């Protein structure tokens, strides 16, 4: 956790602004929602959507009631793409697709479209990676070339020199492991093979170098918008007619590419909300500013965990996620008591995933610094009150 105070000056000057905006926003009867997803969205965005609910900018209708072929909607989806491209600095040789079926749909869509040799390598760092791997096995040879299952996925394996298959069509990772709270700090050495990454739970949380990936995709309900929408950023040469036999039309990237995500009715309202979140992030200073904001929140919580005699982080320090922070007391009854009392105090959805137990605080972009400050204060008091 280094970069907050020595990153570019404008980022640092942006932080009080972000704090102020989000803090003001919270004064409308909101609670601190630490859910892993669907998760908190910026209040500004929700308010704007509410204002436009009955009459979207003089059209006399809600975006929900609008033809996806209308002029008004065309502007919405085109602006959304433009803003996302700007935020992530997406080069022209990448296509942005807004699709349906959530992140899980991509577990099948990726092998169906990319497995030309019917071989792919998977790095298993948690349940979502494992699910993708199991799905790929339906369509070809999926190799698990590394795994952190031996220690309950509490770390990211060394990926500097993996046994990448010679004829692998791609190497697959889940970049931020929502359930276990780990994140790749360096991308795997794929030895020239195409990298495919599920970024559902770290989407737009910090800058990325898109050119390092063949495909970046994520369900939006963690950090960007309403569930159901999945955004796929894919290098154009990977979009071909040459899919596995019997690939359903709706699962071909080419179809959606040809029609710019309007082959059929897209998840139109969801995309509209995503577009507002893109604008919100731009206003906040972009992804560098989001990174600084997220690092500051995560540091507060991890620093507290590291000095606590009661609460312990469950992840190897070098692999800690900025977005999902799992922790335990080591005593299941005490964990349950904590979750219950935290809920009563206005900190909700802190219960850990059923496969890990304990607690997990998800602190995505829209979580204010104040939410984490107050949570840490609550944890400190809980520790005092429950230490003999
Ligand atoms: C939530 C999540 C998923 C599943 O998303 P759906 O939209 O429910 O299919 C997949 N991968 C990761 C990393 C997630 O966090």
mmCIF file of C-alpha atoms and ligand atoms in Angstrom:
data_model
loop_
_atom_site.group_PDB
_atom_site.id
_atom_site.type_symbol
_atom_site.label_atom_id
_atom_site.label_comp_id
_atom_site.label_asym_id
_atom_site.label_seq_id
_atom_site.Cartn_x
_atom_site.Cartn_y
_atom_site.Cartn_z
ATOM 1 C CA UNK A 1 0.000 0.000 0.000
ATOM 2 C CA UNK A 2 2.240 2.714 -1.225
ATOM 3 C CA UNK A 3 0.955 4.890 -3.891
ATOM 4 C CA UNK A 4 -1.706 7.165 -2.454
ATOM 5 C CA UNK A 5 0.497 10.008 -1.322
ATOM 6 C CA UNK A 6 3.146 9.883 -3.988
ATOM 7 C CA UNK A 7 0.860 9.397 -6.970
ATOM 8 C CA UNK A 8 0.289 12.380 -9.216
ATOM 9 C CA UNK A 9 -0.703 15.561 -7.413
ATOM 10 C CA UNK A 10 -4.021 15.908 -9.136
ATOM 11 C CA UNK A 11 -5.075 12.497 -7.836
ATOM 12 C CA UNK A 12 -4.311 13.505 -4.260
ATOM 13 C CA UNK A 13 -6.195 16.758 -4.695
ATOM 14 C CA UNK A 14 -9.102 14.774 -6.081
ATOM 15 C CA UNK A 15 -9.498 12.669 -2.932
ATOM 16 C CA UNK A 16 -11.184 15.257 -0.656
ATOM 17 C CA UNK A 17 -13.579 15.919 -3.534
ATOM 18 C CA UNK A 18 -14.479 12.238 -3.838
ATOM 19 C CA UNK A 19 -14.936 12.015 -0.054
ATOM 20 C CA UNK A 20 -17.146 15.066 0.012
ATOM 21 C CA UNK A 21 -19.360 13.946 -2.856
ATOM 22 C CA UNK A 22 -19.877 10.429 -1.557
ATOM 23 C CA UNK A 23 -20.323 11.609 2.037
ATOM 24 C CA UNK A 24 -22.975 14.153 1.083
ATOM 25 C CA UNK A 25 -24.676 11.515 -0.993
ATOM 26 C CA UNK A 26 -24.970 9.120 1.911
ATOM 27 C CA UNK A 27 -27.206 11.527 3.843
ATOM 28 C CA UNK A 28 -30.406 10.178 2.330
ATOM 29 C CA UNK A 29 -31.206 7.286 4.618
ATOM 30 C CA UNK A 30 -28.630 4.942 3.124
ATOM 31 C CA UNK A 31 -26.762 2.310 5.094
ATOM 32 C CA UNK A 32 -23.272 0.965 4.604
ATOM 33 C CA UNK A 33 -23.747 -2.068 2.395
ATOM 34 C CA UNK A 34 -20.654 -4.283 2.308
ATOM 35 C CA UNK A 35 -22.227 -6.844 -0.027
ATOM 36 C CA UNK A 36 -19.990 -8.615 -2.534
ATOM 37 C CA UNK A 37 -22.648 -8.110 -5.182
ATOM 38 C CA UNK A 38 -25.057 -6.804 -6.187
ATOM 39 C CA UNK A 39 -23.403 -3.977 -4.356
ATOM 40 C CA UNK A 40 -23.534 -0.263 -3.610
ATOM 41 C CA UNK A 41 -23.905 2.152 -6.519
ATOM 42 C CA UNK A 42 -23.218 5.893 -6.343
ATOM 43 C CA UNK A 43 -26.200 7.770 -4.897
ATOM 44 C CA UNK A 44 -25.768 10.501 -7.510
ATOM 45 C CA UNK A 45 -26.392 7.897 -10.200
ATOM 46 C CA UNK A 46 -29.442 6.433 -8.479
ATOM 47 C CA UNK A 47 -30.906 9.907 -7.925
ATOM 48 C CA UNK A 48 -30.407 10.868 -11.537
ATOM 49 C CA UNK A 49 -32.068 7.644 -12.674
ATOM 50 C CA UNK A 50 -34.954 8.375 -10.312
ATOM 51 C CA UNK A 51 -35.333 11.876 -11.746
ATOM 52 C CA UNK A 52 -35.466 10.441 -15.247
ATOM 53 C CA UNK A 53 -37.752 7.537 -14.402
ATOM 54 C CA UNK A 54 -41.047 8.902 -15.749
ATOM 55 C CA UNK A 55 -39.761 11.118 -18.494
ATOM 56 C CA UNK A 56 -36.300 10.562 -19.890
ATOM 57 C CA UNK A 57 -35.182 13.975 -21.136
ATOM 58 C CA UNK A 58 -38.432 15.000 -22.779
ATOM 59 C CA UNK A 59 -39.165 11.681 -24.463
ATOM 60 C CA UNK A 60 -42.202 11.186 -22.219
ATOM 61 C CA UNK A 61 -41.085 7.698 -21.301
ATOM 62 C CA UNK A 62 -38.706 5.790 -19.087
ATOM 63 C CA UNK A 63 -35.599 4.220 -20.603
ATOM 64 C CA UNK A 64 -37.255 0.920 -19.650
ATOM 65 C CA UNK A 65 -40.103 1.639 -22.045
ATOM 66 C CA UNK A 66 -37.995 2.845 -24.897
ATOM 67 C CA UNK A 67 -37.192 1.107 -28.174
ATOM 68 C CA UNK A 68 -33.588 0.000 -28.246
ATOM 69 C CA UNK A 69 -33.612 1.168 -31.892
ATOM 70 C CA UNK A 70 -34.680 4.714 -30.985
ATOM 71 C CA UNK A 71 -32.490 7.782 -31.424
ATOM 72 C CA UNK A 72 -32.515 8.413 -27.664
ATOM 73 C CA UNK A 73 -31.336 4.911 -26.856
ATOM 74 C CA UNK A 74 -28.719 4.955 -29.576
ATOM 75 C CA UNK A 75 -27.187 7.963 -27.865
ATOM 76 C CA UNK A 76 -27.288 6.209 -24.477
ATOM 77 C CA UNK A 77 -25.439 3.088 -25.611
ATOM 78 C CA UNK A 78 -22.974 4.961 -27.814
ATOM 79 C CA UNK A 79 -22.116 7.396 -25.008
ATOM 80 C CA UNK A 80 -21.695 4.490 -22.601
ATOM 81 C CA UNK A 81 -19.204 2.852 -24.925
ATOM 82 C CA UNK A 82 -17.374 6.120 -25.584
ATOM 83 C CA UNK A 83 -17.009 6.875 -21.875
ATOM 84 C CA UNK A 84 -15.839 3.346 -21.068
ATOM 85 C CA UNK A 85 -13.269 3.520 -23.855
ATOM 86 C CA UNK A 86 -12.000 6.797 -22.477
ATOM 87 C CA UNK A 87 -11.855 5.558 -18.879
ATOM 88 C CA UNK A 88 -9.992 2.358 -19.712
ATOM 89 C CA UNK A 89 -8.056 3.771 -22.617
ATOM 90 C CA UNK A 90 -9.324 0.952 -24.860
ATOM 91 C CA UNK A 91 -7.484 0.821 -28.197
ATOM 92 C CA UNK A 92 -9.378 0.785 -31.514
ATOM 93 C CA UNK A 93 -8.478 -2.827 -32.199
ATOM 94 C CA UNK A 94 -10.666 -3.896 -29.287
ATOM 95 C CA UNK A 95 -14.431 -4.261 -29.421
ATOM 96 C CA UNK A 96 -16.671 -3.390 -26.481
ATOM 97 C CA UNK A 97 -19.772 -5.588 -26.183
ATOM 98 C CA UNK A 98 -22.668 -5.161 -23.756
ATOM 99 C CA UNK A 99 -24.195 -8.628 -23.394
ATOM 100 C CA UNK A 100 -26.577 -10.567 -21.176
ATOM 101 C CA UNK A 101 -26.310 -13.656 -19.002
ATOM 102 C CA UNK A 102 -23.970 -12.224 -16.399
ATOM 103 C CA UNK A 103 -20.368 -13.255 -16.006
ATOM 104 C CA UNK A 104 -21.358 -16.928 -15.858
ATOM 105 C CA UNK A 105 -22.571 -16.938 -19.456
ATOM 106 C CA UNK A 106 -19.013 -16.135 -20.516
ATOM 107 C CA UNK A 107 -17.767 -19.360 -18.922
ATOM 108 C CA UNK A 108 -19.279 -21.116 -21.971
ATOM 109 C CA UNK A 109 -19.058 -18.331 -24.520
ATOM 110 C CA UNK A 110 -15.284 -18.028 -24.197
ATOM 111 C CA UNK A 111 -14.451 -21.669 -25.073
ATOM 112 C CA UNK A 112 -17.173 -21.817 -27.728
ATOM 113 C CA UNK A 113 -15.659 -18.850 -29.547
ATOM 114 C CA UNK A 114 -11.961 -19.101 -28.735
ATOM 115 C CA UNK A 115 -11.152 -22.831 -28.638
ATOM 116 C CA UNK A 116 -9.856 -23.316 -32.178
ATOM 117 C CA UNK A 117 -7.429 -26.060 -31.096
ATOM 118 C CA UNK A 118 -9.830 -27.155 -28.370
ATOM 119 C CA UNK A 119 -7.198 -26.575 -25.705
ATOM 120 C CA UNK A 120 -7.086 -23.934 -22.971
ATOM 121 C CA UNK A 121 -5.139 -23.425 -19.742
ATOM 122 C CA UNK A 122 -6.863 -22.347 -16.543
ATOM 123 C CA UNK A 123 -5.390 -20.987 -13.327
ATOM 124 C CA UNK A 124 -7.605 -21.981 -10.437
ATOM 125 C CA UNK A 125 -7.653 -19.295 -7.759
ATOM 126 C CA UNK A 126 -11.168 -19.747 -6.428
ATOM 127 C CA UNK A 127 -14.709 -20.802 -7.125
ATOM 128 C CA UNK A 128 -15.315 -18.543 -10.101
ATOM 129 C CA UNK A 129 -12.157 -19.694 -11.868
ATOM 130 C CA UNK A 130 -13.088 -23.289 -11.086
ATOM 131 C CA UNK A 131 -16.567 -22.879 -12.504
ATOM 132 C CA UNK A 132 -15.158 -21.407 -15.699
ATOM 133 C CA UNK A 133 -12.686 -24.296 -15.910
ATOM 134 C CA UNK A 134 -15.380 -26.919 -15.414
ATOM 135 C CA UNK A 135 -17.539 -25.310 -18.074
ATOM 136 C CA UNK A 136 -14.650 -25.223 -20.555
ATOM 137 C CA UNK A 137 -14.142 -28.965 -20.081
ATOM 138 C CA UNK A 138 -17.504 -29.511 -21.781
ATOM 139 C CA UNK A 139 -16.086 -28.055 -24.991
ATOM 140 C CA UNK A 140 -12.477 -29.204 -25.130
ATOM 141 C CA UNK A 141 -9.365 -29.938 -23.132
ATOM 142 C CA UNK A 142 -9.115 -27.534 -20.238
ATOM 143 C CA UNK A 143 -5.897 -27.844 -18.250
ATOM 144 C CA UNK A 144 -5.607 -26.621 -14.676
ATOM 145 C CA UNK A 145 -1.997 -25.409 -14.891
ATOM 146 C CA UNK A 146 -1.861 -23.874 -11.390
ATOM 147 C CA UNK A 147 -4.074 -23.720 -8.338
ATOM 148 C CA UNK A 148 -4.176 -22.312 -4.830
ATOM 149 C CA UNK A 149 -6.767 -24.819 -3.620
ATOM 150 C CA UNK A 150 -4.179 -26.325 -1.219
ATOM 151 C CA UNK A 151 -4.545 -23.311 1.093
ATOM 152 C CA UNK A 152 -8.223 -22.493 0.598
ATOM 153 C CA UNK A 153 -7.370 -20.067 -2.220
ATOM 154 C CA UNK A 154 -5.724 -17.655 0.217
ATOM 155 C CA UNK A 155 -2.968 -16.686 -2.236
ATOM 156 C CA UNK A 156 -2.181 -16.264 -5.937
ATOM 157 C CA UNK A 157 0.222 -18.917 -7.272
ATOM 158 C CA UNK A 158 3.532 -17.899 -8.813
ATOM 159 C CA UNK A 159 2.646 -17.506 -12.486
ATOM 160 C CA UNK A 160 6.031 -16.467 -13.832
ATOM 161 C CA UNK A 161 6.901 -19.802 -15.446
ATOM 162 C CA UNK A 162 3.886 -22.057 -15.783
ATOM 163 C CA UNK A 163 3.608 -25.152 -17.999
ATOM 164 C CA UNK A 164 1.587 -23.336 -20.676
ATOM 165 C CA UNK A 165 0.290 -25.813 -23.253
ATOM 166 C CA UNK A 166 1.940 -25.444 -26.616
ATOM 167 C CA UNK A 167 -1.374 -25.430 -28.481
ATOM 168 C CA UNK A 168 -3.412 -23.540 -25.873
ATOM 169 C CA UNK A 169 -5.931 -21.187 -27.442
ATOM 170 C CA UNK A 170 -5.820 -18.995 -24.352
ATOM 171 C CA UNK A 171 -4.824 -18.777 -20.700
ATOM 172 C CA UNK A 172 -7.673 -17.987 -18.338
ATOM 173 C CA UNK A 173 -7.615 -16.163 -15.003
ATOM 174 C CA UNK A 174 -10.072 -14.694 -12.528
ATOM 175 C CA UNK A 175 -8.179 -11.509 -11.759
ATOM 176 C CA UNK A 176 -9.860 -10.576 -8.475
ATOM 177 C CA UNK A 177 -11.268 -13.429 -6.426
ATOM 178 C CA UNK A 178 -14.431 -12.042 -4.924
ATOM 179 C CA UNK A 179 -14.977 -14.838 -2.420
ATOM 180 C CA UNK A 180 -11.399 -15.283 -1.177
ATOM 181 C CA UNK A 181 -10.183 -11.685 -1.435
ATOM 182 C CA UNK A 182 -7.087 -12.219 -3.576
ATOM 183 C CA UNK A 183 -5.945 -10.259 -6.606
ATOM 184 C CA UNK A 184 -3.202 -10.746 -9.179
ATOM 185 C CA UNK A 185 -0.641 -7.959 -8.680
ATOM 186 C CA UNK A 186 1.214 -9.092 -11.781
ATOM 187 C CA UNK A 187 -0.432 -10.856 -14.678
ATOM 188 C CA UNK A 188 0.707 -14.394 -15.512
ATOM 189 C CA UNK A 189 3.427 -14.966 -18.046
ATOM 190 C CA UNK A 190 1.318 -16.595 -20.749
ATOM 191 C CA UNK A 191 4.338 -17.212 -22.992
ATOM 192 C CA UNK A 192 2.684 -15.446 -25.858
ATOM 193 C CA UNK A 193 -0.757 -17.020 -25.494
ATOM 194 C CA UNK A 194 -3.908 -14.921 -25.342
ATOM 195 C CA UNK A 195 -4.871 -13.877 -21.822
ATOM 196 C CA UNK A 196 -8.554 -14.029 -20.878
ATOM 197 C CA UNK A 197 -9.581 -12.414 -17.583
ATOM 198 C CA UNK A 198 -12.739 -12.299 -15.502
ATOM 199 C CA UNK A 199 -12.580 -8.880 -13.822
ATOM 200 C CA UNK A 200 -16.128 -8.850 -12.429
ATOM 201 C CA UNK A 201 -15.108 -7.716 -8.960
ATOM 202 C CA UNK A 202 -12.281 -5.321 -9.858
ATOM 203 C CA UNK A 203 -13.777 -3.696 -12.962
ATOM 204 C CA UNK A 204 -12.923 0.040 -13.046
ATOM 205 C CA UNK A 205 -11.357 -0.064 -9.588
ATOM 206 C CA UNK A 206 -7.937 0.926 -10.941
ATOM 207 C CA UNK A 207 -6.246 1.524 -14.312
ATOM 208 C CA UNK A 208 -5.512 -1.494 -16.524
ATOM 209 C CA UNK A 209 -3.405 -1.989 -19.607
ATOM 210 C CA UNK A 210 -5.993 -3.429 -21.980
ATOM 211 C CA UNK A 211 -3.333 -4.400 -24.521
ATOM 212 C CA UNK A 212 -2.100 -7.166 -22.220
ATOM 213 C CA UNK A 213 -5.353 -9.074 -22.631
ATOM 214 C CA UNK A 214 -7.202 -10.825 -25.423
ATOM 215 C CA UNK A 215 -10.465 -10.672 -23.522
ATOM 216 C CA UNK A 216 -11.419 -8.727 -20.395
ATOM 217 C CA UNK A 217 -14.924 -9.307 -19.182
ATOM 218 C CA UNK A 218 -17.064 -8.864 -16.119
ATOM 219 C CA UNK A 219 -20.549 -8.953 -14.751
ATOM 220 C CA UNK A 220 -21.367 -5.370 -13.799
ATOM 221 C CA UNK A 221 -23.209 -5.902 -10.519
ATOM 222 C CA UNK A 222 -20.097 -5.628 -8.353
ATOM 223 C CA UNK A 223 -18.801 -2.218 -9.297
ATOM 224 C CA UNK A 224 -20.724 -0.771 -12.242
ATOM 225 C CA UNK A 225 -24.451 -1.392 -12.480
ATOM 226 C CA UNK A 226 -27.442 -3.729 -12.192
ATOM 227 C CA UNK A 227 -27.054 -7.524 -12.466
ATOM 228 C CA UNK A 228 -27.552 -9.202 -15.828
ATOM 229 C CA UNK A 229 -25.264 -7.068 -17.960
ATOM 230 C CA UNK A 230 -21.825 -8.400 -18.794
ATOM 231 C CA UNK A 231 -19.262 -6.219 -20.526
ATOM 232 C CA UNK A 232 -16.813 -7.980 -22.852
ATOM 233 C CA UNK A 233 -13.758 -6.149 -24.143
ATOM 234 C CA UNK A 234 -12.261 -8.336 -26.828
ATOM 235 C CA UNK A 235 -9.420 -7.944 -29.315
ATOM 236 C CA UNK A 236 -10.982 -7.828 -32.759
ATOM 237 C CA UNK A 237 -8.900 -10.615 -34.306
ATOM 238 C CA UNK A 238 -10.407 -13.020 -31.751
ATOM 239 C CA UNK A 239 -13.901 -12.388 -33.115
ATOM 240 C CA UNK A 240 -14.404 -14.877 -35.952
ATOM 241 C CA UNK A 241 -17.075 -16.951 -37.699
ATOM 242 C CA UNK A 242 -15.083 -19.986 -36.699
ATOM 243 C CA UNK A 243 -16.820 -21.049 -33.471
ATOM 244 C CA UNK A 244 -17.337 -24.569 -32.154
ATOM 245 C CA UNK A 245 -20.071 -26.480 -34.021
ATOM 246 C CA UNK A 246 -23.574 -25.946 -32.641
ATOM 247 C CA UNK A 247 -22.669 -22.725 -30.883
ATOM 248 C CA UNK A 248 -26.015 -20.949 -30.427
ATOM 249 C CA UNK A 249 -26.333 -17.757 -32.447
ATOM 250 C CA UNK A 250 -26.783 -15.704 -29.287
ATOM 251 C CA UNK A 251 -23.460 -17.000 -27.960
ATOM 252 C CA UNK A 252 -21.368 -15.897 -30.928
ATOM 253 C CA UNK A 253 -19.275 -12.787 -30.411
ATOM 254 C CA UNK A 254 -19.423 -12.173 -34.158
ATOM 255 C CA UNK A 255 -23.198 -11.699 -34.134
ATOM 256 C CA UNK A 256 -23.017 -9.117 -31.365
ATOM 257 C CA UNK A 257 -20.012 -7.464 -32.967
ATOM 258 C CA UNK A 258 -21.799 -7.101 -36.316
ATOM 259 C CA UNK A 259 -24.764 -5.406 -34.656
ATOM 260 C CA UNK A 260 -22.852 -3.396 -32.033
ATOM 261 C CA UNK A 261 -24.576 -5.167 -29.113
ATOM 262 C CA UNK A 262 -28.008 -4.603 -30.702
ATOM 263 C CA UNK A 263 -28.529 -7.974 -32.389
ATOM 264 C CA UNK A 264 -31.524 -8.510 -30.138
ATOM 265 C CA UNK A 265 -32.976 -6.364 -27.367
ATOM 266 C CA UNK A 266 -30.028 -5.684 -25.066
ATOM 267 C CA UNK A 267 -30.351 -5.277 -21.278
ATOM 268 C CA UNK A 268 -31.192 -1.696 -22.124
ATOM 269 C CA UNK A 269 -31.922 -0.230 -18.712
ATOM 270 C CA UNK A 270 -28.857 -1.854 -17.170
ATOM 271 C CA UNK A 271 -26.600 -0.421 -19.858
ATOM 272 C CA UNK A 272 -28.112 3.013 -19.223
ATOM 273 C CA UNK A 273 -27.159 2.788 -15.529
ATOM 274 C CA UNK A 274 -23.648 1.569 -16.439
ATOM 275 C CA UNK A 275 -23.318 4.637 -18.650
ATOM 276 C CA UNK A 276 -24.156 6.895 -15.710
ATOM 277 C CA UNK A 277 -21.576 5.154 -13.540
ATOM 278 C CA UNK A 278 -18.932 5.674 -16.240
ATOM 279 C CA UNK A 279 -19.714 9.405 -16.209
ATOM 280 C CA UNK A 280 -19.609 9.418 -12.408
ATOM 281 C CA UNK A 281 -16.140 7.838 -12.412
ATOM 282 C CA UNK A 282 -14.959 10.329 -15.028
ATOM 283 C CA UNK A 283 -16.209 13.177 -12.814
ATOM 284 C CA UNK A 284 -14.350 11.724 -9.861
ATOM 285 C CA UNK A 285 -11.095 11.885 -11.778
ATOM 286 C CA UNK A 286 -11.028 8.569 -13.631
ATOM 287 C CA UNK A 287 -9.372 5.288 -12.752
ATOM 288 C CA UNK A 288 -6.216 6.755 -11.178
ATOM 289 C CA UNK A 289 -8.423 8.620 -8.726
ATOM 290 C CA UNK A 290 -10.551 5.489 -8.110
ATOM 291 C CA UNK A 291 -7.386 3.556 -7.374
ATOM 292 C CA UNK A 292 -6.201 6.128 -4.834
ATOM 293 C CA UNK A 293 -9.649 6.205 -3.231
ATOM 294 C CA UNK A 294 -9.787 2.393 -3.066
ATOM 295 C CA UNK A 295 -6.225 2.019 -1.775
ATOM 296 C CA UNK A 296 -6.926 4.432 1.030
ATOM 297 C CA UNK A 297 -10.034 2.525 2.135
ATOM 298 C CA UNK A 298 -8.347 -0.876 1.905
ATOM 299 C CA UNK A 299 -5.281 0.353 3.796
ATOM 300 C CA UNK A 300 -7.436 1.532 6.703
ATOM 301 C CA UNK A 301 -9.048 -1.860 7.032
ATOM 302 C CA UNK A 302 -5.929 -3.976 6.472
ATOM 303 C CA UNK A 303 -3.889 -1.839 8.893
ATOM 304 C CA UNK A 304 -6.532 -2.387 11.518
ATOM 305 C CA UNK A 305 -6.612 -6.154 10.881
ATOM 306 C CA UNK A 306 -2.810 -6.350 11.103
ATOM 307 C CA UNK A 307 -2.683 -4.857 14.594
ATOM 308 C CA UNK A 308 -5.847 -6.452 15.992
ATOM 309 C CA UNK A 309 -5.629 -9.275 18.520
ATOM 310 C CA UNK A 310 -9.101 -10.470 17.617
ATOM 311 C CA UNK A 311 -9.613 -10.001 13.861
ATOM 312 C CA UNK A 312 -7.306 -11.522 11.268
ATOM 313 C CA UNK A 313 -7.181 -11.179 7.499
ATOM 314 C CA UNK A 314 -7.271 -14.548 5.740
ATOM 315 C CA UNK A 315 -5.179 -13.699 2.676
ATOM 316 C CA UNK A 316 -1.423 -13.559 2.087
ATOM 317 C CA UNK A 317 -0.482 -9.884 2.318
ATOM 318 C CA UNK A 318 1.119 -9.647 -1.100
ATOM 319 C CA UNK A 319 -2.067 -10.877 -2.788
ATOM 320 C CA UNK A 320 -4.661 -8.806 -0.959
ATOM 321 C CA UNK A 321 -7.591 -7.453 -2.952
ATOM 322 C CA UNK A 322 -8.531 -3.776 -2.799
ATOM 323 C CA UNK A 323 -12.174 -4.713 -3.232
ATOM 324 C CA UNK A 324 -13.004 -7.746 -1.073
ATOM 325 C CA UNK A 325 -11.553 -8.086 2.413
ATOM 326 C CA UNK A 326 -12.240 -11.385 4.193
ATOM 327 C CA UNK A 327 -11.429 -11.696 7.896
ATOM 328 C CA UNK A 328 -12.135 -13.971 10.847
ATOM 329 C CA UNK A 329 -11.933 -13.975 14.625
ATOM 330 C CA UNK A 330 -11.082 -17.670 14.712
ATOM 331 C CA UNK A 331 -14.229 -18.364 16.723
ATOM 332 C CA UNK A 332 -17.422 -19.061 14.807
ATOM 333 C CA UNK A 333 -19.705 -17.920 17.595
ATOM 334 C CA UNK A 334 -17.860 -14.645 17.915
ATOM 335 C CA UNK A 335 -18.016 -14.192 14.114
ATOM 336 C CA UNK A 336 -21.788 -14.642 14.237
ATOM 337 C CA UNK A 337 -22.080 -12.199 17.134
ATOM 338 C CA UNK A 338 -20.021 -9.659 15.225
ATOM 339 C CA UNK A 339 -22.101 -9.956 12.055
ATOM 340 C CA UNK A 340 -25.310 -9.571 14.058
ATOM 341 C CA UNK A 341 -24.161 -6.555 16.045
ATOM 342 C CA UNK A 342 -22.621 -4.916 12.996
ATOM 343 C CA UNK A 343 -25.926 -5.260 11.185
ATOM 344 C CA UNK A 344 -27.770 -3.650 14.089
ATOM 345 C CA UNK A 345 -25.242 -0.794 13.952
ATOM 346 C CA UNK A 346 -25.905 -0.179 10.244
ATOM 347 C CA UNK A 347 -23.127 -2.201 8.595
ATOM 348 C CA UNK A 348 -24.864 -4.846 6.516
ATOM 349 C CA UNK A 349 -23.887 -7.904 4.475
ATOM 350 C CA UNK A 350 -20.636 -8.541 6.310
ATOM 351 C CA UNK A 351 -21.133 -12.298 6.585
ATOM 352 C CA UNK A 352 -18.413 -14.182 4.709
ATOM 353 C CA UNK A 353 -19.135 -16.498 1.802
ATOM 354 C CA UNK A 354 -20.423 -19.856 2.991
ATOM 355 C CA UNK A 355 -17.295 -21.603 1.703
ATOM 356 C CA UNK A 356 -14.925 -19.438 3.792
ATOM 357 C CA UNK A 357 -17.000 -18.474 6.831
ATOM 358 C CA UNK A 358 -16.114 -15.478 8.971
ATOM 359 C CA UNK A 359 -16.641 -12.030 7.528
ATOM 360 C CA UNK A 360 -16.032 -10.227 4.280
ATOM 361 C CA UNK A 361 -16.202 -6.499 3.663
ATOM 362 C CA UNK A 362 -16.590 -5.599 0.009
ATOM 363 C CA UNK A 363 -15.518 -2.015 -0.475
ATOM 364 C CA UNK A 364 -16.163 -1.185 -4.112
ATOM 365 C CA UNK A 365 -15.875 2.256 -5.743
ATOM 366 C CA UNK A 366 -19.159 3.605 -4.328
ATOM 367 C CA UNK A 367 -18.300 2.770 -0.707
ATOM 368 C CA UNK A 368 -17.297 6.027 0.973
ATOM 369 C CA UNK A 369 -14.103 6.331 3.006
ATOM 370 C CA UNK A 370 -16.366 7.204 5.906
ATOM 371 C CA UNK A 371 -18.048 3.781 5.665
ATOM 372 C CA UNK A 372 -14.718 2.037 6.207
ATOM 373 C CA UNK A 373 -13.650 4.490 8.946
ATOM 374 C CA UNK A 374 -16.853 3.808 10.837
ATOM 375 C CA UNK A 375 -16.585 0.055 10.318
ATOM 376 C CA UNK A 376 -13.038 0.052 11.716
ATOM 377 C CA UNK A 377 -14.217 2.110 14.686
ATOM 378 C CA UNK A 378 -17.009 -0.383 15.273
ATOM 379 C CA UNK A 379 -14.560 -3.307 15.057
ATOM 380 C CA UNK A 380 -12.259 -1.616 17.561
ATOM 381 C CA UNK A 381 -15.112 -1.203 20.027
ATOM 382 C CA UNK A 382 -16.322 -4.749 19.450
ATOM 383 C CA UNK A 383 -12.842 -6.050 20.170
ATOM 384 C CA UNK A 384 -12.626 -4.041 23.409
ATOM 385 C CA UNK A 385 -16.030 -5.146 24.577
ATOM 386 C CA UNK A 386 -15.350 -8.805 23.842
ATOM 387 C CA UNK A 387 -11.816 -9.125 25.198
ATOM 388 C CA UNK A 388 -11.520 -10.354 28.757
HETATM 389 C C1 LIG B 1 -20.033 -12.490 -9.170
HETATM 390 C C2 LIG B 1 -18.990 -13.088 -10.007
HETATM 391 C C3 LIG B 1 -19.310 -13.944 -11.073
HETATM 392 C C4 LIG B 1 -20.718 -14.361 -11.416
HETATM 393 O O1 LIG B 1 -21.432 -13.329 -11.950
HETATM 394 P P1 LIG B 1 -22.910 -13.551 -12.527
HETATM 395 O O2 LIG B 1 -23.195 -12.255 -13.178
HETATM 396 O O3 LIG B 1 -23.772 -13.856 -11.340
HETATM 397 O O4 LIG B 1 -22.854 -14.694 -13.467
HETATM 398 C C5 LIG B 1 -18.274 -14.424 -11.845
HETATM 399 N N1 LIG B 1 -16.997 -14.099 -11.581
HETATM 400 C C6 LIG B 1 -16.657 -13.292 -10.557
HETATM 401 C C7 LIG B 1 -15.231 -12.947 -10.311
HETATM 402 C C8 LIG B 1 -17.642 -12.760 -9.730
HETATM 403 O O5 LIG B 1 -17.308 -11.961 -8.711
#
